Amino acid sequence: MSNFDVIKERDKKYFMNTYSPVDIAFVKGEGCYLTDSEGKTYLDFLAGIAVNALGYNHPIFTDALIEQAKKVTVVSNYFYSEPRGLIAEQLVKGTNLGKVFFGNSGAEANECSIKLARKYFYKRGENKYKIVSARQSFHGRTLATVTATGQEQYNKPFAPLPGGIGIYVPYNDEEALAKALGDKEVAALLIEPIQGEGGIMPATESYMKLARELTKKNGQLLILDEVQTGAGRTGKFWAFEHYGIEPDVVSAAKGIGGGFPISACLATDEVAEAWTPGDHGTTFGSAPLACAVGYAVCKKIREPGFMEDVTRKGEYLRARLKEIKHPKVKEVRGMGLIDGMEVEDEAFAKAIYNDMLSKGYILNVCGHKVMRFVPPLIITEEQIDEMIEELKKTVASL
Ligand SMILES: *Cc1c(COP(=O)(O)O)cnc(C)c1O
């Protein structure tokens, strides 16, 4: 039996049947490359699903992790913490947001955002509790967030779903948005600036502006799910900065820890004031280990030139993707290094995925028929060129 067969047999026996993995087990990463159990290397355009912002084994990441691990890792939220304050400061820097709560996953960040919105109106004695979200959205797998997720495939088997959540509007449809927000019981609009899992679909500028305008006018909160788009992925630290709007609440996760689990709910000082001690909590959230690593990663992303570089490489990637001509290649879209190439159907997308993988390139399919490109933010133009040349050959062969 090969190394892989041994790994697979045990893993398949014990790991719950919630995914259908491909026959690869990665054992090591360096920069933008991953190595599998058989020694084959791959150029990675998935980055653990937009997580490994600085790639693999980056000294800023590993040094922060090791240094903090030697000091203290988890102490509970019953005490003050220097790493917690430091990363919170990085996250809100230059924005209208003032306070942060930490969790361990994107779903937890959204749970916190939803609970905060409800507590905000509860405290004011207003009967506002409904959470409006978009079709084709993705907000996580807890009962509340999977209900907010506007895709039946994720939530249908788990009924009864929590009430007041799961009120969906078609994305980028201004008329439908105005109608849904007209309901006086709506507390918040929860929306992704760019739908990630749904197929790399950016919100139009006028839609985001309208979302801000209407929620403000109606006395509702605007919650942005920046779990996939945050931490420099779009070329600005937060995607909302592209739209010139100020949200009330923001959920973040994936990229902020650069590969260490940490998530955050950010809110304006005014909204965060709704909390009183005991309302919300977590054992692992804001662990010094997670916060120290996240702080080092976010500080690096905020270094002068880093995000400009992401913008430039993103433009380059999209320009090169647009060179790919094939009757089944439909559209290229995205922002910074969260980009998609929509193709005709799922079968074609899967064929591209499989052929690229066999050649040592990790892509991903989201929204059934969109090739997703979310590489480490440190990817180089040369690496983009290398992938594009192979992608051209793959597409031409199909
Ligand atoms: C990945 C993702 C989530 C869920 O994050 P988990 O860490 O898997 O819980 C939520 N919202 C968006 C936009 C995401 O991309």
mmCIF file of C-alpha atoms and ligand atoms in Angstrom:
data_model
loop_
_atom_site.group_PDB
_atom_site.id
_atom_site.type_symbol
_atom_site.label_atom_id
_atom_site.label_comp_id
_atom_site.label_asym_id
_atom_site.label_seq_id
_atom_site.Cartn_x
_atom_site.Cartn_y
_atom_site.Cartn_z
ATOM 1 C CA MET A 1 0.000 0.000 0.000
ATOM 2 C CA SER A 2 1.192 3.521 -0.783
ATOM 3 C CA ASN A 3 1.481 6.207 1.911
ATOM 4 C CA PHE A 4 -1.727 7.630 0.574
ATOM 5 C CA ASP A 5 -3.668 4.358 0.791
ATOM 6 C CA VAL A 6 -2.803 4.022 4.477
ATOM 7 C CA ILE A 7 -3.885 7.609 5.176
ATOM 8 C CA LYS A 8 -7.075 7.246 3.165
ATOM 9 C CA GLU A 9 -8.166 3.953 4.691
ATOM 10 C CA ARG A 10 -7.991 5.230 8.260
ATOM 11 C CA ASP A 11 -9.371 8.670 7.485
ATOM 12 C CA LYS A 12 -12.305 7.286 5.526
ATOM 13 C CA LYS A 13 -13.093 4.845 8.292
ATOM 14 C CA TYR A 14 -13.298 7.466 11.032
ATOM 15 C CA PHE A 15 -14.089 10.858 9.502
ATOM 16 C CA MET A 16 -17.793 11.561 9.125
ATOM 17 C CA ASN A 17 -19.174 11.382 5.641
ATOM 18 C CA THR A 18 -19.758 15.110 5.153
ATOM 19 C CA TYR A 19 -17.392 15.713 2.216
ATOM 20 C CA SER A 20 -16.311 13.862 -0.908
ATOM 21 C CA PRO A 21 -12.567 14.489 -0.950
ATOM 22 C CA VAL A 22 -10.303 13.768 -3.917
ATOM 23 C CA ASP A 23 -7.580 11.144 -3.580
ATOM 24 C CA ILE A 24 -4.842 13.441 -2.257
ATOM 25 C CA ALA A 25 -3.483 14.022 1.247
ATOM 26 C CA PHE A 26 -1.293 17.080 1.660
ATOM 27 C CA VAL A 27 1.501 16.739 4.149
ATOM 28 C CA LYS A 28 3.461 19.978 3.738
ATOM 29 C CA GLY A 29 3.329 23.453 2.261
ATOM 30 C CA GLU A 30 5.886 26.113 1.339
ATOM 31 C CA GLY A 31 4.971 29.508 -0.092
ATOM 32 C CA CYS A 32 2.219 28.891 -2.672
ATOM 33 C CA TYR A 33 3.062 25.202 -3.080
ATOM 34 C CA LEU A 34 1.653 22.117 -1.394
ATOM 35 C CA THR A 35 3.236 18.657 -1.352
ATOM 36 C CA ASP A 36 1.197 15.475 -1.081
ATOM 37 C CA SER A 37 1.965 12.194 0.666
ATOM 38 C CA GLU A 38 3.567 10.795 -2.497
ATOM 39 C CA GLY A 39 5.907 13.760 -2.919
ATOM 40 C CA LYS A 40 4.046 15.475 -5.775
ATOM 41 C CA THR A 41 3.879 19.291 -5.571
ATOM 42 C CA TYR A 42 0.964 21.523 -6.501
ATOM 43 C CA LEU A 43 0.607 25.254 -7.124
ATOM 44 C CA ASP A 44 -2.264 26.344 -4.919
ATOM 45 C CA PHE A 45 -4.993 28.739 -6.090
ATOM 46 C CA LEU A 46 -7.373 27.727 -3.288
ATOM 47 C CA ALA A 47 -5.286 28.509 -0.189
ATOM 48 C CA GLY A 48 -7.434 26.451 2.177
ATOM 49 C CA ILE A 49 -10.476 28.349 0.770
ATOM 50 C CA ALA A 50 -9.147 31.924 0.887
ATOM 51 C CA VAL A 51 -7.549 31.274 4.265
ATOM 52 C CA ASN A 52 -3.766 31.033 3.887
ATOM 53 C CA ALA A 53 -3.186 34.691 3.062
ATOM 54 C CA LEU A 54 0.600 34.496 3.408
ATOM 55 C CA GLY A 55 0.842 31.036 1.876
ATOM 56 C CA TYR A 56 2.428 28.147 3.762
ATOM 57 C CA ASN A 57 5.223 28.264 6.308
ATOM 58 C CA HIS A 58 5.601 32.050 6.055
ATOM 59 C CA PRO A 59 8.079 33.177 8.748
ATOM 60 C CA ILE A 60 5.713 35.917 9.969
ATOM 61 C CA PHE A 61 3.029 33.297 10.578
ATOM 62 C CA THR A 62 5.167 30.504 11.983
ATOM 63 C CA ASP A 63 7.293 32.796 14.167
ATOM 64 C CA ALA A 64 4.220 34.406 15.724
ATOM 65 C CA LEU A 65 2.683 30.973 16.294
ATOM 66 C CA ILE A 66 5.784 29.475 17.908
ATOM 67 C CA GLU A 67 6.602 32.534 20.011
ATOM 68 C CA GLN A 68 3.091 32.778 21.423
ATOM 69 C CA ALA A 69 2.808 29.002 21.902
ATOM 70 C CA LYS A 70 5.833 29.178 24.170
ATOM 71 C CA LYS A 71 4.200 31.929 26.242
ATOM 72 C CA VAL A 72 0.508 31.148 26.722
ATOM 73 C CA THR A 73 -2.199 29.837 24.386
ATOM 74 C CA VAL A 74 -5.646 29.901 26.040
ATOM 75 C CA VAL A 75 -6.623 31.738 29.223
ATOM 76 C CA SER A 76 -10.394 32.351 28.813
ATOM 77 C CA ASN A 77 -12.080 35.708 28.421
ATOM 78 C CA TYR A 78 -12.129 36.287 32.184
ATOM 79 C CA PHE A 79 -8.911 38.315 31.885
ATOM 80 C CA TYR A 80 -7.460 41.131 29.812
ATOM 81 C CA SER A 81 -5.259 40.137 26.907
ATOM 82 C CA GLU A 82 -2.620 42.016 24.938
ATOM 83 C CA PRO A 83 -2.852 40.001 21.667
ATOM 84 C CA ARG A 84 -6.640 40.470 21.657
ATOM 85 C CA GLY A 85 -6.370 44.243 21.853
ATOM 86 C CA LEU A 86 -3.619 44.328 19.266
ATOM 87 C CA ILE A 87 -5.502 42.390 16.592
ATOM 88 C CA ALA A 88 -8.758 44.223 17.310
ATOM 89 C CA GLU A 89 -6.944 47.509 16.680
ATOM 90 C CA GLN A 90 -5.661 46.213 13.323
ATOM 91 C CA LEU A 91 -9.119 45.044 12.277
ATOM 92 C CA VAL A 92 -10.966 48.304 12.907
ATOM 93 C CA LYS A 93 -8.132 50.606 11.777
ATOM 94 C CA GLY A 94 -9.278 53.310 9.351
ATOM 95 C CA THR A 95 -12.936 52.237 9.514
ATOM 96 C CA ASN A 96 -16.078 53.475 11.268
ATOM 97 C CA LEU A 97 -16.090 50.271 13.373
ATOM 98 C CA GLY A 98 -14.900 50.387 16.959
ATOM 99 C CA LYS A 99 -15.401 47.098 18.815
ATOM 100 C CA VAL A 100 -14.642 43.446 18.129
ATOM 101 C CA PHE A 101 -15.703 40.035 19.463
ATOM 102 C CA PHE A 102 -13.649 36.974 18.529
ATOM 103 C CA GLY A 103 -14.679 33.446 17.631
ATOM 104 C CA ASN A 104 -13.114 30.553 15.799
ATOM 105 C CA SER A 105 -15.035 30.249 12.544
ATOM 106 C CA GLY A 106 -16.974 32.277 10.020
ATOM 107 C CA ALA A 107 -20.258 30.777 11.165
ATOM 108 C CA GLU A 108 -19.552 31.871 14.732
ATOM 109 C CA ALA A 109 -18.780 35.404 13.541
ATOM 110 C CA ASN A 110 -22.138 35.521 11.752
ATOM 111 C CA GLU A 111 -23.931 34.034 14.769
ATOM 112 C CA CYS A 112 -22.479 36.830 16.837
ATOM 113 C CA SER A 113 -23.528 39.446 14.269
ATOM 114 C CA ILE A 114 -27.094 38.121 14.178
ATOM 115 C CA LYS A 115 -27.342 37.932 17.965
ATOM 116 C CA LEU A 116 -25.896 41.424 18.310
ATOM 117 C CA ALA A 117 -28.461 42.833 15.868
ATOM 118 C CA ARG A 118 -31.289 41.230 17.814
ATOM 119 C CA LYS A 119 -29.925 42.378 21.159
ATOM 120 C CA TYR A 120 -29.572 45.911 19.795
ATOM 121 C CA PHE A 121 -33.302 46.181 19.105
ATOM 122 C CA TYR A 122 -34.286 44.173 22.169
ATOM 123 C CA LYS A 123 -32.470 46.694 24.333
ATOM 124 C CA ARG A 124 -34.217 49.567 22.570
ATOM 125 C CA GLY A 125 -37.570 47.896 23.097
ATOM 126 C CA GLU A 126 -38.229 47.737 19.355
ATOM 127 C CA ASN A 127 -39.951 44.777 17.758
ATOM 128 C CA LYS A 128 -37.280 44.217 15.097
ATOM 129 C CA TYR A 129 -35.844 40.707 14.830
ATOM 130 C CA LYS A 130 -35.997 39.520 11.215
ATOM 131 C CA ILE A 131 -32.778 38.956 9.313
ATOM 132 C CA VAL A 132 -32.967 39.415 5.540
ATOM 133 C CA SER A 133 -30.270 37.750 3.429
ATOM 134 C CA ALA A 134 -29.659 36.999 -0.242
ATOM 135 C CA ARG A 135 -30.342 34.052 -2.475
ATOM 136 C CA GLN A 136 -27.171 32.149 -3.415
ATOM 137 C CA SER A 137 -25.529 33.489 -0.259
ATOM 138 C CA PHE A 138 -23.413 31.455 2.130
ATOM 139 C CA HIS A 139 -23.121 32.322 5.812
ATOM 140 C CA GLY A 140 -22.093 29.098 7.567
ATOM 141 C CA ARG A 141 -23.391 25.824 8.994
ATOM 142 C CA THR A 142 -24.796 26.566 12.430
ATOM 143 C CA LEU A 143 -28.580 26.497 12.514
ATOM 144 C CA ALA A 144 -28.944 30.288 12.384
ATOM 145 C CA THR A 145 -26.309 30.835 9.706
ATOM 146 C CA VAL A 146 -27.367 27.897 7.553
ATOM 147 C CA THR A 147 -30.889 29.324 7.677
ATOM 148 C CA ALA A 148 -29.604 32.735 6.571
ATOM 149 C CA THR A 149 -27.798 30.912 3.745
ATOM 150 C CA GLY A 150 -30.007 31.333 0.683
ATOM 151 C CA GLN A 151 -29.451 27.874 -0.784
ATOM 152 C CA GLU A 152 -31.903 25.110 0.034
ATOM 153 C CA GLN A 153 -29.307 22.372 -0.435
ATOM 154 C CA TYR A 154 -27.659 23.489 2.817
ATOM 155 C CA ASN A 155 -30.620 23.948 5.138
ATOM 156 C CA LYS A 156 -33.589 21.922 3.947
ATOM 157 C CA PRO A 157 -32.759 18.707 5.847
ATOM 158 C CA PHE A 158 -32.442 20.541 9.163
ATOM 159 C CA ALA A 159 -35.960 21.826 9.659
ATOM 160 C CA PRO A 160 -37.487 23.236 11.725
ATOM 161 C CA LEU A 161 -35.185 26.173 11.122
ATOM 162 C CA PRO A 162 -34.954 29.130 13.523
ATOM 163 C CA GLY A 163 -37.656 31.735 12.982
ATOM 164 C CA GLY A 164 -37.169 35.249 11.652
ATOM 165 C CA ILE A 165 -34.164 34.154 9.585
ATOM 166 C CA GLY A 166 -34.238 32.847 6.049
ATOM 167 C CA ILE A 167 -36.001 35.761 4.383
ATOM 168 C CA TYR A 168 -34.270 35.892 1.023
ATOM 169 C CA VAL A 169 -33.923 38.540 -1.650
ATOM 170 C CA PRO A 170 -32.393 38.008 -5.093
ATOM 171 C CA TYR A 171 -28.850 39.445 -5.024
ATOM 172 C CA ASN A 172 -28.257 42.764 -6.793
ATOM 173 C CA ASP A 173 -32.017 43.292 -7.245
ATOM 174 C CA GLU A 174 -32.716 46.786 -5.924
ATOM 175 C CA GLU A 175 -36.477 46.655 -6.198
ATOM 176 C CA ALA A 176 -36.732 43.386 -4.269
ATOM 177 C CA LEU A 177 -34.418 44.771 -1.606
ATOM 178 C CA ALA A 178 -36.517 47.884 -1.092
ATOM 179 C CA LYS A 179 -39.625 45.722 -0.771
ATOM 180 C CA ALA A 180 -38.091 43.294 1.757
ATOM 181 C CA LEU A 181 -36.651 46.068 3.907
ATOM 182 C CA GLY A 182 -40.032 47.775 3.952
ATOM 183 C CA ASP A 183 -41.097 45.274 6.627
ATOM 184 C CA LYS A 184 -40.966 47.096 9.974
ATOM 185 C CA GLU A 185 -39.915 43.910 11.805
ATOM 186 C CA VAL A 186 -36.674 43.594 9.860
ATOM 187 C CA ALA A 187 -33.685 44.125 12.163
ATOM 188 C CA ALA A 188 -30.874 43.681 9.689
ATOM 189 C CA LEU A 189 -29.750 42.933 6.192
ATOM 190 C CA LEU A 190 -26.972 40.311 6.194
ATOM 191 C CA ILE A 191 -25.109 40.314 2.914
ATOM 192 C CA GLU A 192 -21.758 39.450 1.302
ATOM 193 C CA PRO A 193 -20.064 42.271 -0.663
ATOM 194 C CA ILE A 194 -18.962 39.539 -3.069
ATOM 195 C CA GLN A 195 -20.836 36.268 -2.945
ATOM 196 C CA GLY A 196 -18.069 33.700 -2.571
ATOM 197 C CA GLU A 197 -19.508 30.180 -2.387
ATOM 198 C CA GLY A 198 -22.399 31.353 -4.560
ATOM 199 C CA GLY A 199 -20.055 31.877 -7.525
ATOM 200 C CA ILE A 200 -17.804 34.966 -7.064
ATOM 201 C CA MET A 201 -20.537 37.492 -7.675
ATOM 202 C CA PRO A 202 -19.682 41.072 -6.654
ATOM 203 C CA ALA A 203 -22.444 43.399 -5.496
ATOM 204 C CA THR A 204 -22.898 46.357 -7.806
ATOM 205 C CA GLU A 205 -21.917 49.701 -6.363
ATOM 206 C CA SER A 206 -25.437 51.075 -6.560
ATOM 207 C CA TYR A 207 -26.853 47.973 -4.834
ATOM 208 C CA MET A 208 -24.479 48.287 -1.877
ATOM 209 C CA LYS A 209 -25.103 52.008 -1.638
ATOM 210 C CA LEU A 210 -28.848 51.391 -1.694
ATOM 211 C CA ALA A 211 -28.510 48.673 0.947
ATOM 212 C CA ARG A 212 -26.779 51.194 3.210
ATOM 213 C CA GLU A 213 -29.233 53.967 2.443
ATOM 214 C CA LEU A 214 -32.378 51.885 2.984
ATOM 215 C CA THR A 215 -31.252 50.175 6.183
ATOM 216 C CA LYS A 216 -30.280 53.539 7.619
ATOM 217 C CA LYS A 217 -33.553 55.148 6.597
ATOM 218 C CA ASN A 218 -35.581 52.271 8.082
ATOM 219 C CA GLY A 219 -33.597 52.147 11.319
ATOM 220 C CA GLN A 220 -32.174 48.707 10.454
ATOM 221 C CA LEU A 221 -28.621 47.412 10.664
ATOM 222 C CA LEU A 222 -26.389 46.568 7.741
ATOM 223 C CA ILE A 223 -24.326 43.449 8.498
ATOM 224 C CA LEU A 224 -21.657 42.608 5.948
ATOM 225 C CA ASP A 225 -20.391 39.058 5.789
ATOM 226 C CA GLU A 226 -16.727 39.624 4.915
ATOM 227 C CA VAL A 227 -15.650 36.147 5.988
ATOM 228 C CA GLN A 228 -14.237 35.467 2.519
ATOM 229 C CA THR A 229 -13.603 39.012 1.273
ATOM 230 C CA GLY A 230 -11.883 40.505 4.332
ATOM 231 C CA ALA A 231 -8.218 40.853 5.297
ATOM 232 C CA GLY A 232 -6.928 42.357 2.067
ATOM 233 C CA ARG A 233 -8.324 39.730 -0.284
ATOM 234 C CA THR A 234 -9.996 42.334 -2.541
ATOM 235 C CA GLY A 235 -7.075 44.767 -2.500
ATOM 236 C CA LYS A 236 -8.484 46.781 0.387
ATOM 237 C CA PHE A 237 -8.543 45.484 3.934
ATOM 238 C CA TRP A 238 -12.342 45.265 3.839
ATOM 239 C CA ALA A 239 -14.326 44.888 0.631
ATOM 240 C CA PHE A 240 -16.807 47.521 1.842
ATOM 241 C CA GLU A 241 -14.061 50.148 1.458
ATOM 242 C CA HIS A 242 -14.467 49.788 -2.325
ATOM 243 C CA TYR A 243 -18.089 50.850 -2.063
ATOM 244 C CA GLY A 244 -17.650 53.973 0.023
ATOM 245 C CA ILE A 245 -20.154 52.804 2.641
ATOM 246 C CA GLU A 246 -20.023 52.387 6.405
ATOM 247 C CA PRO A 247 -21.578 49.152 7.703
ATOM 248 C CA ASP A 248 -22.917 48.718 11.258
ATOM 249 C CA VAL A 249 -21.557 45.203 11.724
ATOM 250 C CA VAL A 250 -18.992 43.092 9.859
ATOM 251 C CA SER A 251 -18.273 39.358 10.149
ATOM 252 C CA ALA A 252 -14.752 38.179 9.342
ATOM 253 C CA ALA A 253 -12.775 34.940 9.511
ATOM 254 C CA LYS A 254 -10.948 33.005 6.790
ATOM 255 C CA GLY A 255 -8.003 35.278 5.942
ATOM 256 C CA ILE A 256 -7.519 37.144 9.210
ATOM 257 C CA GLY A 257 -5.592 34.310 10.856
ATOM 258 C CA GLY A 258 -3.603 33.441 7.742
ATOM 259 C CA GLY A 259 -4.242 29.745 8.408
ATOM 260 C CA PHE A 260 -4.949 29.739 12.120
ATOM 261 C CA PRO A 261 -8.627 29.525 13.147
ATOM 262 C CA ILE A 262 -9.892 32.894 14.314
ATOM 263 C CA SER A 263 -12.973 34.903 13.436
ATOM 264 C CA ALA A 264 -14.340 38.275 14.402
ATOM 265 C CA CYS A 265 -17.566 40.212 14.646
ATOM 266 C CA LEU A 266 -16.855 43.931 14.280
ATOM 267 C CA ALA A 267 -19.381 46.624 15.134
ATOM 268 C CA THR A 268 -19.648 50.347 15.570
ATOM 269 C CA ASP A 269 -19.275 51.550 19.161
ATOM 270 C CA GLU A 270 -22.938 52.490 19.176
ATOM 271 C CA VAL A 271 -24.197 49.059 18.108
ATOM 272 C CA ALA A 272 -21.687 47.178 20.292
ATOM 273 C CA GLU A 273 -23.089 49.032 23.292
ATOM 274 C CA ALA A 274 -26.088 46.710 23.095
ATOM 275 C CA TRP A 275 -24.052 43.991 24.793
ATOM 276 C CA THR A 276 -23.906 43.642 28.533
ATOM 277 C CA PRO A 277 -21.613 41.114 30.240
ATOM 278 C CA GLY A 278 -23.083 37.629 30.021
ATOM 279 C CA ASP A 279 -25.006 38.173 26.765
ATOM 280 C CA HIS A 280 -22.530 36.362 24.595
ATOM 281 C CA GLY A 281 -19.406 34.318 25.150
ATOM 282 C CA THR A 282 -16.955 31.671 24.046
ATOM 283 C CA THR A 283 -14.277 29.474 25.587
ATOM 284 C CA PHE A 284 -11.760 29.404 22.760
ATOM 285 C CA GLY A 285 -12.570 32.717 21.085
ATOM 286 C CA SER A 286 -9.845 35.389 21.435
ATOM 287 C CA ALA A 287 -7.288 32.859 22.617
ATOM 288 C CA PRO A 288 -3.909 34.643 22.833
ATOM 289 C CA LEU A 289 -2.451 32.105 20.396
ATOM 290 C CA ALA A 290 -5.041 32.845 17.701
ATOM 291 C CA CYS A 291 -4.921 36.586 18.332
ATOM 292 C CA ALA A 292 -1.118 36.807 18.239
ATOM 293 C CA VAL A 293 -0.972 34.955 14.923
ATOM 294 C CA GLY A 294 -3.860 36.977 13.476
ATOM 295 C CA TYR A 295 -2.238 40.200 14.619
ATOM 296 C CA ALA A 296 1.041 39.351 12.868
ATOM 297 C CA VAL A 297 -0.795 38.371 9.676
ATOM 298 C CA CYS A 298 -3.072 41.450 9.613
ATOM 299 C CA LYS A 299 -0.164 43.783 10.351
ATOM 300 C CA LYS A 300 1.708 42.304 7.383
ATOM 301 C CA ILE A 301 -1.327 42.733 5.118
ATOM 302 C CA ARG A 302 -1.597 46.376 6.213
ATOM 303 C CA GLU A 303 2.061 47.098 5.388
ATOM 304 C CA PRO A 304 2.415 49.816 2.726
ATOM 305 C CA GLY A 305 2.269 48.328 -0.763
ATOM 306 C CA PHE A 306 0.916 44.894 0.208
ATOM 307 C CA MET A 307 -2.696 45.478 -0.790
ATOM 308 C CA GLU A 308 -1.729 47.561 -3.844
ATOM 309 C CA ASP A 309 0.189 44.473 -4.910
ATOM 310 C CA VAL A 310 -2.918 42.322 -4.415
ATOM 311 C CA THR A 311 -4.897 44.744 -6.595
ATOM 312 C CA ARG A 312 -2.275 44.680 -9.344
ATOM 313 C CA LYS A 313 -1.966 40.877 -9.327
ATOM 314 C CA GLY A 314 -5.738 40.508 -9.315
ATOM 315 C CA GLU A 315 -6.076 42.747 -12.364
ATOM 316 C CA TYR A 316 -3.333 40.749 -14.021
ATOM 317 C CA LEU A 317 -5.011 37.425 -13.221
ATOM 318 C CA ARG A 318 -8.377 38.568 -14.603
ATOM 319 C CA ALA A 319 -6.771 40.021 -17.748
ATOM 320 C CA ARG A 320 -5.011 36.731 -18.373
ATOM 321 C CA LEU A 321 -8.153 34.688 -17.665
ATOM 322 C CA LYS A 322 -9.959 36.793 -20.265
ATOM 323 C CA GLU A 323 -7.442 35.569 -22.859
ATOM 324 C CA ILE A 324 -9.024 32.123 -22.587
ATOM 325 C CA LYS A 325 -11.407 31.781 -25.499
ATOM 326 C CA HIS A 326 -13.760 28.820 -25.662
ATOM 327 C CA PRO A 327 -17.472 28.580 -26.443
ATOM 328 C CA LYS A 328 -18.069 27.212 -22.936
ATOM 329 C CA VAL A 329 -16.119 29.930 -21.101
ATOM 330 C CA LYS A 330 -18.627 32.630 -20.252
ATOM 331 C CA GLU A 331 -17.395 35.365 -17.947
ATOM 332 C CA VAL A 332 -14.484 36.464 -15.785
ATOM 333 C CA ARG A 333 -15.220 38.558 -12.691
ATOM 334 C CA GLY A 334 -13.866 39.416 -9.291
ATOM 335 C CA MET A 335 -11.899 41.910 -7.262
ATOM 336 C CA GLY A 336 -8.296 41.682 -6.098
ATOM 337 C CA LEU A 337 -7.464 38.015 -5.553
ATOM 338 C CA ILE A 338 -11.001 36.675 -5.289
ATOM 339 C CA ASP A 339 -11.829 35.896 -8.879
ATOM 340 C CA GLY A 340 -14.080 33.619 -10.860
ATOM 341 C CA MET A 341 -14.361 32.273 -14.375
ATOM 342 C CA GLU A 342 -17.880 31.143 -15.133
ATOM 343 C CA VAL A 343 -18.259 28.272 -17.577
ATOM 344 C CA GLU A 344 -21.241 26.720 -19.320
ATOM 345 C CA ASP A 345 -22.062 23.926 -16.891
ATOM 346 C CA GLU A 346 -20.978 21.865 -13.914
ATOM 347 C CA ALA A 347 -19.554 19.022 -16.006
ATOM 348 C CA PHE A 348 -17.229 21.400 -17.860
ATOM 349 C CA ALA A 349 -16.125 23.025 -14.589
ATOM 350 C CA LYS A 350 -15.369 19.638 -13.052
ATOM 351 C CA ALA A 351 -13.420 18.555 -16.115
ATOM 352 C CA ILE A 352 -11.230 21.672 -15.831
ATOM 353 C CA TYR A 353 -10.775 21.081 -12.119
ATOM 354 C CA ASN A 354 -9.750 17.435 -12.573
ATOM 355 C CA ASP A 355 -7.358 18.017 -15.444
ATOM 356 C CA MET A 356 -5.665 20.946 -13.682
ATOM 357 C CA LEU A 357 -5.358 18.938 -10.483
ATOM 358 C CA SER A 358 -3.709 16.038 -12.289
ATOM 359 C CA LYS A 359 -1.168 18.526 -13.663
ATOM 360 C CA GLY A 360 -0.476 19.926 -10.200
ATOM 361 C CA TYR A 361 -2.714 23.019 -10.035
ATOM 362 C CA ILE A 362 -5.292 23.393 -7.295
ATOM 363 C CA LEU A 363 -8.366 25.290 -8.453
ATOM 364 C CA ASN A 364 -11.880 24.987 -7.113
ATOM 365 C CA VAL A 365 -15.443 25.083 -8.387
ATOM 366 C CA CYS A 366 -18.022 27.199 -6.582
ATOM 367 C CA GLY A 367 -21.608 28.071 -7.455
ATOM 368 C CA HIS A 368 -21.686 24.793 -9.460
ATOM 369 C CA LYS A 369 -20.019 26.230 -12.576
ATOM 370 C CA VAL A 370 -17.564 28.930 -11.583
ATOM 371 C CA MET A 371 -13.841 28.269 -11.411
ATOM 372 C CA ARG A 372 -12.685 30.049 -8.250
ATOM 373 C CA PHE A 373 -9.246 31.635 -7.854
ATOM 374 C CA VAL A 374 -8.385 32.615 -4.272
ATOM 375 C CA PRO A 375 -4.627 32.018 -4.077
ATOM 376 C CA PRO A 376 -2.364 33.078 -1.224
ATOM 377 C CA LEU A 377 -2.041 36.871 -1.417
ATOM 378 C CA ILE A 378 1.718 36.403 -1.933
ATOM 379 C CA ILE A 379 1.210 34.674 -5.312
ATOM 380 C CA THR A 380 3.518 36.078 -8.020
ATOM 381 C CA GLU A 381 2.788 37.073 -11.623
ATOM 382 C CA GLU A 382 5.122 34.299 -12.744
ATOM 383 C CA GLN A 383 3.046 31.755 -10.844
ATOM 384 C CA ILE A 384 -0.124 33.219 -12.344
ATOM 385 C CA ASP A 385 1.458 32.917 -15.826
ATOM 386 C CA GLU A 386 2.397 29.314 -15.191
ATOM 387 C CA MET A 387 -1.138 28.404 -14.116
ATOM 388 C CA ILE A 388 -2.737 30.308 -17.016
ATOM 389 C CA GLU A 389 -0.607 28.532 -19.639
ATOM 390 C CA GLU A 390 -1.747 25.168 -18.271
ATOM 391 C CA LEU A 391 -5.347 26.323 -17.941
ATOM 392 C CA LYS A 392 -5.330 27.404 -21.608
ATOM 393 C CA LYS A 393 -4.141 23.940 -22.631
ATOM 394 C CA THR A 394 -6.701 22.245 -20.412
ATOM 395 C CA VAL A 395 -9.615 24.302 -21.719
ATOM 396 C CA ALA A 396 -8.477 23.828 -25.345
ATOM 397 C CA SER A 397 -8.347 20.043 -24.826
ATOM 398 C CA LEU A 398 -11.959 19.835 -23.608
HETATM 399 C C1 LIG B 1 -16.664 30.348 4.560
HETATM 400 C C2 LIG B 1 -17.718 31.315 4.797
HETATM 401 C C3 LIG B 1 -18.505 31.275 5.968
HETATM 402 C C4 LIG B 1 -18.401 30.160 6.984
HETATM 403 O O1 LIG B 1 -17.162 30.111 7.587
HETATM 404 P P1 LIG B 1 -16.783 28.817 8.491
HETATM 405 O O2 LIG B 1 -15.433 29.165 9.036
HETATM 406 O O3 LIG B 1 -16.760 27.647 7.561
HETATM 407 O O4 LIG B 1 -17.812 28.682 9.531
HETATM 408 C C5 LIG B 1 -19.417 32.277 6.172
HETATM 409 N N1 LIG B 1 -19.573 33.271 5.277
HETATM 410 C C6 LIG B 1 -18.840 33.347 4.146
HETATM 411 C C7 LIG B 1 -19.040 34.496 3.219
HETATM 412 C C8 LIG B 1 -17.897 32.367 3.863
HETATM 413 O O5 LIG B 1 -17.198 32.426 2.725
#
